[in-house]
mmCIF file with all atom_site columns, C-alpha atoms in Angstrom:
data_model
loop_
_atom_site.group_PDB
_atom_site.id
_atom_site.type_symbol
_atom_site.label_atom_id
_atom_site.label_alt_id
_atom_site.label_comp_id
_atom_site.label_asym_id
_atom_site.label_entity_id
_atom_site.label_seq_id
_atom_site.pdbx_PDB_ins_code
_atom_site.Cartn_x
_atom_site.Cartn_y
_atom_site.Cartn_z
_atom_site.occupancy
_atom_site.B_iso_or_equiv
_atom_site.pdbx_formal_charge
_atom_site.auth_seq_id
_atom_site.auth_comp_id
_atom_site.auth_asym_id
_atom_site.auth_atom_id
_atom_site.pdbx_PDB_model_num
ATOM 1   C CA . UNK A 1 1   ? 0.000   0.000  0.000  1.00 0.00 ? 22  UNK A CA 1
ATOM 2   C CA . UNK A 1 2   ? 1.352   3.417  -0.994 1.00 0.00 ? 23  UNK A CA 1
ATOM 3   C CA . UNK A 1 3   ? 0.366   6.436  1.101  1.00 0.00 ? 24  UNK A CA 1
ATOM 4   C CA . UNK A 1 4   ? 1.086   9.925  -0.157 1.00 0.00 ? 25  UNK A CA 1
ATOM 5   C CA . UNK A 1 5   ? 0.018   13.523 0.383  1.00 0.00 ? 26  UNK A CA 1
ATOM 6   C CA . UNK A 1 6   ? -3.051  14.922 -1.362 1.00 0.00 ? 27  UNK A CA 1
ATOM 7   C CA . UNK A 1 7   ? -2.659  16.683 -4.690 1.00 0.00 ? 28  UNK A CA 1
ATOM 8   C CA . UNK A 1 8   ? -5.266  18.940 -6.284 1.00 0.00 ? 29  UNK A CA 1
ATOM 9   C CA . UNK A 1 9   ? -6.035  16.309 -8.932 1.00 0.00 ? 30  UNK A CA 1
ATOM 10  C CA . UNK A 1 10  ? -7.120  13.892 -6.155 1.00 0.00 ? 31  UNK A CA 1
ATOM 11  C CA . UNK A 1 11  ? -10.123 15.906 -4.964 1.00 0.00 ? 32  UNK A CA 1
ATOM 12  C CA . UNK A 1 12  ? -12.832 14.149 -7.000 1.00 0.00 ? 33  UNK A CA 1
ATOM 13  C CA . UNK A 1 13  ? -11.592 10.620 -6.256 1.00 0.00 ? 34  UNK A CA 1
ATOM 14  C CA . UNK A 1 14  ? -11.245 11.383 -2.536 1.00 0.00 ? 35  UNK A CA 1
ATOM 15  C CA . UNK A 1 15  ? -14.741 12.872 -2.393 1.00 0.00 ? 36  UNK A CA 1
ATOM 16  C CA . UNK A 1 16  ? -16.163 9.833  -4.212 1.00 0.00 ? 37  UNK A CA 1
ATOM 17  C CA . UNK A 1 17  ? -14.521 7.462  -1.698 1.00 0.00 ? 38  UNK A CA 1
ATOM 18  C CA . UNK A 1 18  ? -15.905 9.426  1.262  1.00 0.00 ? 39  UNK A CA 1
ATOM 19  C CA . UNK A 1 19  ? -19.408 9.553  -0.240 1.00 0.00 ? 40  UNK A CA 1
ATOM 20  C CA . UNK A 1 20  ? -19.353 5.829  -0.969 1.00 0.00 ? 41  UNK A CA 1
ATOM 21  C CA . UNK A 1 21  ? -18.319 5.016  2.590  1.00 0.00 ? 42  UNK A CA 1
ATOM 22  C CA . UNK A 1 22  ? -21.016 7.266  4.032  1.00 0.00 ? 43  UNK A CA 1
ATOM 23  C CA . UNK A 1 23  ? -23.724 5.698  1.874  1.00 0.00 ? 44  UNK A CA 1
ATOM 24  C CA . UNK A 1 24  ? -22.638 2.051  2.100  1.00 0.00 ? 45  UNK A CA 1
ATOM 25  C CA . UNK A 1 25  ? -21.198 1.832  5.626  1.00 0.00 ? 46  UNK A CA 1
ATOM 26  C CA . UNK A 1 26  ? -22.215 4.731  7.870  1.00 0.00 ? 47  UNK A CA 1
ATOM 27  C CA . UNK A 1 27  ? -25.811 4.499  6.660  1.00 0.00 ? 48  UNK A CA 1
ATOM 28  C CA . UNK A 1 28  ? -26.142 1.305  8.721  1.00 0.00 ? 49  UNK A CA 1
ATOM 29  C CA . UNK A 1 29  ? -25.871 3.390  11.899 1.00 0.00 ? 50  UNK A CA 1
ATOM 30  C CA . UNK A 1 30  ? -27.461 6.631  10.730 1.00 0.00 ? 51  UNK A CA 1
ATOM 31  C CA . UNK A 1 31  ? -29.964 5.635  8.058  1.00 0.00 ? 52  UNK A CA 1
ATOM 32  C CA . UNK A 1 32  ? -29.684 6.169  4.333  1.00 0.00 ? 53  UNK A CA 1
ATOM 33  C CA . UNK A 1 33  ? -31.594 9.470  4.211  1.00 0.00 ? 54  UNK A CA 1
ATOM 34  C CA . UNK A 1 34  ? -29.295 11.124 6.755  1.00 0.00 ? 55  UNK A CA 1
ATOM 35  C CA . UNK A 1 35  ? -26.197 9.873  4.967  1.00 0.00 ? 56  UNK A CA 1
ATOM 36  C CA . UNK A 1 36  ? -27.478 10.944 1.544  1.00 0.00 ? 57  UNK A CA 1
ATOM 37  C CA . UNK A 1 37  ? -27.788 14.477 2.888  1.00 0.00 ? 58  UNK A CA 1
ATOM 38  C CA . UNK A 1 38  ? -24.348 14.384 4.530  1.00 0.00 ? 59  UNK A CA 1
ATOM 39  C CA . UNK A 1 39  ? -22.698 12.754 1.505  1.00 0.00 ? 60  UNK A CA 1
ATOM 40  C CA . UNK A 1 40  ? -24.062 15.507 -0.744 1.00 0.00 ? 61  UNK A CA 1
ATOM 41  C CA . UNK A 1 41  ? -21.942 18.000 1.216  1.00 0.00 ? 62  UNK A CA 1
ATOM 42  C CA . UNK A 1 42  ? -18.764 15.981 0.627  1.00 0.00 ? 63  UNK A CA 1
ATOM 43  C CA . UNK A 1 43  ? -17.797 17.132 -2.832 1.00 0.00 ? 64  UNK A CA 1
ATOM 44  C CA . UNK A 1 44  ? -14.339 17.960 -4.174 1.00 0.00 ? 65  UNK A CA 1
ATOM 45  C CA . UNK A 1 45  ? -14.648 21.495 -2.753 1.00 0.00 ? 66  UNK A CA 1
ATOM 46  C CA . UNK A 1 46  ? -14.997 20.097 0.779  1.00 0.00 ? 67  UNK A CA 1
ATOM 47  C CA . UNK A 1 47  ? -11.925 17.886 0.288  1.00 0.00 ? 68  UNK A CA 1
ATOM 48  C CA . UNK A 1 48  ? -9.920  20.880 -0.988 1.00 0.00 ? 69  UNK A CA 1
ATOM 49  C CA . UNK A 1 49  ? -11.052 22.948 1.991  1.00 0.00 ? 70  UNK A CA 1
ATOM 50  C CA . UNK A 1 50  ? -9.907  20.266 4.453  1.00 0.00 ? 71  UNK A CA 1
ATOM 51  C CA . UNK A 1 51  ? -6.599  19.888 2.579  1.00 0.00 ? 72  UNK A CA 1
ATOM 52  C CA . UNK A 1 52  ? -6.067  23.664 2.811  1.00 0.00 ? 73  UNK A CA 1
ATOM 53  C CA . UNK A 1 53  ? -6.008  23.562 6.638  1.00 0.00 ? 74  UNK A CA 1
ATOM 54  C CA . UNK A 1 54  ? -4.665  20.065 7.342  1.00 0.00 ? 75  UNK A CA 1
ATOM 55  C CA . UNK A 1 55  ? -2.235  17.550 5.893  1.00 0.00 ? 76  UNK A CA 1
ATOM 56  C CA . UNK A 1 56  ? -4.430  15.270 3.791  1.00 0.00 ? 77  UNK A CA 1
ATOM 57  C CA . UNK A 1 57  ? -3.241  11.808 2.756  1.00 0.00 ? 78  UNK A CA 1
ATOM 58  C CA . UNK A 1 58  ? -4.396  9.126  0.332  1.00 0.00 ? 79  UNK A CA 1
ATOM 59  C CA . UNK A 1 59  ? -3.698  5.384  0.416  1.00 0.00 ? 80  UNK A CA 1
ATOM 60  C CA . UNK A 1 60  ? -3.491  3.431  -2.814 1.00 0.00 ? 81  UNK A CA 1
ATOM 61  C CA . UNK A 1 61  ? -3.321  -0.247 -3.585 1.00 0.00 ? 82  UNK A CA 1
ATOM 62  C CA . UNK A 1 62  ? -2.056  -0.284 -7.125 1.00 0.00 ? 83  UNK A CA 1
ATOM 63  C CA . UNK A 1 63  ? -4.022  2.452  -8.868 1.00 0.00 ? 84  UNK A CA 1
ATOM 64  C CA . UNK A 1 64  ? -7.042  2.101  -6.575 1.00 0.00 ? 85  UNK A CA 1
ATOM 65  C CA . UNK A 1 65  ? -7.653  4.747  -3.923 1.00 0.00 ? 86  UNK A CA 1
ATOM 66  C CA . UNK A 1 66  ? -8.546  2.768  -0.786 1.00 0.00 ? 87  UNK A CA 1
ATOM 67  C CA . UNK A 1 67  ? -8.366  5.264  2.105  1.00 0.00 ? 88  UNK A CA 1
ATOM 68  C CA . UNK A 1 68  ? -8.219  8.946  2.979  1.00 0.00 ? 89  UNK A CA 1
ATOM 69  C CA . UNK A 1 69  ? -7.190  10.733 6.130  1.00 0.00 ? 90  UNK A CA 1
ATOM 70  C CA . UNK A 1 70  ? -6.013  14.085 7.379  1.00 0.00 ? 91  UNK A CA 1
ATOM 71  C CA . UNK A 1 71  ? -4.479  15.600 10.477 1.00 0.00 ? 92  UNK A CA 1
ATOM 72  C CA . UNK A 1 72  ? -4.276  19.251 11.402 1.00 0.00 ? 93  UNK A CA 1
ATOM 73  C CA . UNK A 1 73  ? -4.169  21.681 14.284 1.00 0.00 ? 94  UNK A CA 1
ATOM 74  C CA . UNK A 1 74  ? -7.181  21.496 16.584 1.00 0.00 ? 95  UNK A CA 1
ATOM 75  C CA . UNK A 1 75  ? -8.719  24.964 16.829 1.00 0.00 ? 96  UNK A CA 1
ATOM 76  C CA . UNK A 1 76  ? -5.392  26.466 15.755 1.00 0.00 ? 97  UNK A CA 1
ATOM 77  C CA . UNK A 1 77  ? -3.485  24.956 18.676 1.00 0.00 ? 98  UNK A CA 1
ATOM 78  C CA . UNK A 1 78  ? 0.167   23.895 18.448 1.00 0.00 ? 99  UNK A CA 1
ATOM 79  C CA . UNK A 1 79  ? -0.386  21.476 21.347 1.00 0.00 ? 100 UNK A CA 1
ATOM 80  C CA . UNK A 1 80  ? -3.507  19.701 20.079 1.00 0.00 ? 101 UNK A CA 1
ATOM 81  C CA . UNK A 1 81  ? -4.283  18.148 16.716 1.00 0.00 ? 102 UNK A CA 1
ATOM 82  C CA . UNK A 1 82  ? -7.339  16.562 15.133 1.00 0.00 ? 103 UNK A CA 1
ATOM 83  C CA . UNK A 1 83  ? -7.776  13.570 12.842 1.00 0.00 ? 104 UNK A CA 1
ATOM 84  C CA . UNK A 1 84  ? -10.160 14.344 9.995  1.00 0.00 ? 105 UNK A CA 1
ATOM 85  C CA . UNK A 1 85  ? -11.772 12.549 7.066  1.00 0.00 ? 106 UNK A CA 1
ATOM 86  C CA . UNK A 1 86  ? -10.431 9.070  7.777  1.00 0.00 ? 107 UNK A CA 1
ATOM 87  C CA . UNK A 1 87  ? -12.474 6.883  5.445  1.00 0.00 ? 108 UNK A CA 1
ATOM 88  C CA . UNK A 1 88  ? -11.817 3.494  3.880  1.00 0.00 ? 109 UNK A CA 1
ATOM 89  C CA . UNK A 1 89  ? -13.286 2.068  0.695  1.00 0.00 ? 110 UNK A CA 1
ATOM 90  C CA . UNK A 1 90  ? -16.073 -0.289 1.860  1.00 0.00 ? 111 UNK A CA 1
ATOM 91  C CA . UNK A 1 91  ? -14.528 -3.444 0.403  1.00 0.00 ? 112 UNK A CA 1
ATOM 92  C CA . UNK A 1 92  ? -11.263 -2.665 2.222  1.00 0.00 ? 113 UNK A CA 1
ATOM 93  C CA . UNK A 1 93  ? -12.789 -2.476 5.713  1.00 0.00 ? 114 UNK A CA 1
ATOM 94  C CA . UNK A 1 94  ? -11.047 -4.907 8.042  1.00 0.00 ? 115 UNK A CA 1
ATOM 95  C CA . UNK A 1 95  ? -8.058  -5.300 5.732  1.00 0.00 ? 116 UNK A CA 1
ATOM 96  C CA . UNK A 1 96  ? -5.660  -2.844 7.424  1.00 0.00 ? 117 UNK A CA 1
ATOM 97  C CA . UNK A 1 97  ? -6.152  0.221  5.227  1.00 0.00 ? 118 UNK A CA 1
ATOM 98  C CA . UNK A 1 98  ? -7.551  2.339  8.074  1.00 0.00 ? 119 UNK A CA 1
ATOM 99  C CA . UNK A 1 99  ? -4.796  1.209  10.426 1.00 0.00 ? 120 UNK A CA 1
ATOM 100 C CA . UNK A 1 100 ? -2.140  2.008  7.777  1.00 0.00 ? 121 UNK A CA 1
ATOM 101 C CA . UNK A 1 101 ? -3.662  5.437  7.207  1.00 0.00 ? 122 UNK A CA 1
ATOM 102 C CA . UNK A 1 102 ? -3.753  6.260  10.915 1.00 0.00 ? 123 UNK A CA 1
ATOM 103 C CA . UNK A 1 103 ? -0.123  5.104  11.254 1.00 0.00 ? 124 UNK A CA 1
ATOM 104 C CA . UNK A 1 104 ? 0.803   7.479  8.400  1.00 0.00 ? 125 UNK A CA 1
ATOM 105 C CA . UNK A 1 105 ? -1.028  10.325 10.144 1.00 0.00 ? 126 UNK A CA 1
ATOM 106 C CA . UNK A 1 106 ? 0.897   9.519  13.344 1.00 0.00 ? 127 UNK A CA 1
ATOM 107 C CA . UNK A 1 107 ? 4.141   10.220 11.464 1.00 0.00 ? 128 UNK A CA 1
ATOM 108 C CA . UNK A 1 108 ? 2.922   13.649 10.314 1.00 0.00 ? 129 UNK A CA 1
ATOM 109 C CA . UNK A 1 109 ? 4.353   16.731 12.020 1.00 0.00 ? 130 UNK A CA 1
ATOM 110 C CA . UNK A 1 110 ? 0.915   17.912 13.232 1.00 0.00 ? 131 UNK A CA 1
ATOM 111 C CA . UNK A 1 111 ? 0.354   14.614 15.003 1.00 0.00 ? 132 UNK A CA 1
ATOM 112 C CA . UNK A 1 112 ? 3.931   14.270 16.270 1.00 0.00 ? 133 UNK A CA 1
ATOM 113 C CA . UNK A 1 113 ? 4.009   17.710 17.920 1.00 0.00 ? 134 UNK A CA 1
ATOM 114 C CA . UNK A 1 114 ? 0.669   17.313 19.711 1.00 0.00 ? 135 UNK A CA 1
ATOM 115 C CA . UNK A 1 115 ? 0.322   16.362 23.366 1.00 0.00 ? 136 UNK A CA 1
ATOM 116 C CA . UNK A 1 116 ? -3.345  15.581 22.651 1.00 0.00 ? 137 UNK A CA 1
ATOM 117 C CA . UNK A 1 117 ? -4.921  14.302 19.438 1.00 0.00 ? 138 UNK A CA 1
ATOM 118 C CA . UNK A 1 118 ? -8.695  14.289 19.103 1.00 0.00 ? 139 UNK A CA 1
ATOM 119 C CA . UNK A 1 119 ? -11.172 12.827 16.659 1.00 0.00 ? 140 UNK A CA 1
ATOM 120 C CA . UNK A 1 120 ? -14.880 13.350 16.224 1.00 0.00 ? 141 UNK A CA 1
ATOM 121 C CA . UNK A 1 121 ? -15.694 9.697  15.617 1.00 0.00 ? 142 UNK A CA 1
ATOM 122 C CA . UNK A 1 122 ? -18.860 8.532  13.956 1.00 0.00 ? 143 UNK A CA 1
ATOM 123 C CA . UNK A 1 123 ? -20.838 5.850  15.770 1.00 0.00 ? 144 UNK A CA 1
ATOM 124 C CA . UNK A 1 124 ? -19.554 3.523  13.059 1.00 0.00 ? 145 UNK A CA 1
ATOM 125 C CA . UNK A 1 125 ? -15.878 4.330  13.732 1.00 0.00 ? 146 UNK A CA 1
ATOM 126 C CA . UNK A 1 126 ? -15.730 4.405  17.553 1.00 0.00 ? 147 UNK A CA 1
ATOM 127 C CA . UNK A 1 127 ? -14.608 0.770  17.826 1.00 0.00 ? 148 UNK A CA 1
ATOM 128 C CA . UNK A 1 128 ? -11.818 1.320  15.302 1.00 0.00 ? 149 UNK A CA 1
ATOM 129 C CA . UNK A 1 129 ? -10.466 4.310  17.202 1.00 0.00 ? 150 UNK A CA 1
ATOM 130 C CA . UNK A 1 130 ? -10.644 2.414  20.495 1.00 0.00 ? 151 UNK A CA 1
ATOM 131 C CA . UNK A 1 131 ? -8.513  -0.352 18.952 1.00 0.00 ? 152 UNK A CA 1
ATOM 132 C CA . UNK A 1 132 ? -6.061  2.331  17.827 1.00 0.00 ? 153 UNK A CA 1
ATOM 133 C CA . UNK A 1 133 ? -5.589  3.673  21.359 1.00 0.00 ? 154 UNK A CA 1
ATOM 134 C CA . UNK A 1 134 ? -8.102  6.518  21.464 1.00 0.00 ? 155 UNK A CA 1
ATOM 135 C CA . UNK A 1 135 ? -10.289 6.880  24.548 1.00 0.00 ? 156 UNK A CA 1
ATOM 136 C CA . UNK A 1 136 ? -13.388 8.795  25.564 1.00 0.00 ? 157 UNK A CA 1
ATOM 137 C CA . UNK A 1 137 ? -12.638 11.920 27.620 1.00 0.00 ? 158 UNK A CA 1
ATOM 138 C CA . UNK A 1 138 ? -13.541 11.121 31.209 1.00 0.00 ? 159 UNK A CA 1
ATOM 139 C CA . UNK A 1 139 ? -13.766 7.433  30.287 1.00 0.00 ? 160 UNK A CA 1
ATOM 140 C CA . UNK A 1 140 ? -17.428 7.659  29.267 1.00 0.00 ? 161 UNK A CA 1
ATOM 141 C CA . UNK A 1 141 ? -18.758 7.263  25.722 1.00 0.00 ? 162 UNK A CA 1
ATOM 142 C CA . UNK A 1 142 ? -21.042 10.237 25.150 1.00 0.00 ? 163 UNK A CA 1
ATOM 143 C CA . UNK A 1 143 ? -22.878 10.909 21.910 1.00 0.00 ? 164 UNK A CA 1
ATOM 144 C CA . UNK A 1 144 ? -22.783 14.572 20.943 1.00 0.00 ? 165 UNK A CA 1
ATOM 145 C CA . UNK A 1 145 ? -25.776 15.760 18.948 1.00 0.00 ? 166 UNK A CA 1
ATOM 146 C CA . UNK A 1 146 ? -26.779 12.101 18.799 1.00 0.00 ? 167 UNK A CA 1
ATOM 147 C CA . UNK A 1 147 ? -24.320 11.338 16.027 1.00 0.00 ? 168 UNK A CA 1
ATOM 148 C CA . UNK A 1 148 ? -20.654 11.372 17.055 1.00 0.00 ? 169 UNK A CA 1
ATOM 149 C CA . UNK A 1 149 ? -18.301 10.844 19.990 1.00 0.00 ? 170 UNK A CA 1
ATOM 150 C CA . UNK A 1 150 ? -15.266 12.884 20.833 1.00 0.00 ? 171 UNK A CA 1
ATOM 151 C CA . UNK A 1 151 ? -12.273 10.667 21.456 1.00 0.00 ? 172 UNK A CA 1
ATOM 152 C CA . UNK A 1 152 ? -8.711  11.528 22.364 1.00 0.00 ? 173 UNK A CA 1
ATOM 153 C CA . UNK A 1 153 ? -5.218  10.161 22.586 1.00 0.00 ? 174 UNK A CA 1
ATOM 154 C CA . UNK A 1 154 ? -2.950  11.812 25.154 1.00 0.00 ? 175 UNK A CA 1
ATOM 155 C CA . UNK A 1 155 ? 0.686   11.764 24.202 1.00 0.00 ? 176 UNK A CA 1
ATOM 156 C CA . UNK A 1 156 ? 3.586   12.540 26.531 1.00 0.00 ? 177 UNK A CA 1
ATOM 157 C CA . UNK A 1 157 ? 5.905   12.846 23.534 1.00 0.00 ? 178 UNK A CA 1
ATOM 158 C CA . UNK A 1 158 ? 4.104   15.852 22.022 1.00 0.00 ? 179 UNK A CA 1
ATOM 159 C CA . UNK A 1 159 ? 6.225   18.987 21.734 1.00 0.00 ? 180 UNK A CA 1
ATOM 160 C CA . UNK A 1 160 ? 5.119   21.855 23.948 1.00 0.00 ? 181 UNK A CA 1
#
């Protein structure tokens, strides 16, 4: 699997992967109507906007785009970062693409410098993030707005 930084020409393919995941996977937890609405907002413009404020990565197996992910400053902080837009092509779920993407994000400077990394995890993704070492603040899983959980990883190696 090759993982590289986002390039402008990747916007449409990345948006298509995210939309597919929302409609085929996340819809199981949220319902198809809700995900159709959310997926409609995830066009190439949204991907470009995220890439403009975070380091956006793509994972390929051969020529096939199989995962996306980004990491950037959390609310402009140098001490906290946020994982964004980590999605895996539905047929690659459970095959290590998400794990590989998160490992690539962990090597990024935004992740490496942070004492705390957060993610707004979908209901669908909470178990994945738990396996990857993220925890619920205060130890309690709490749904915000009924649709996501904040999770965090505290890191003593983050630069202050």
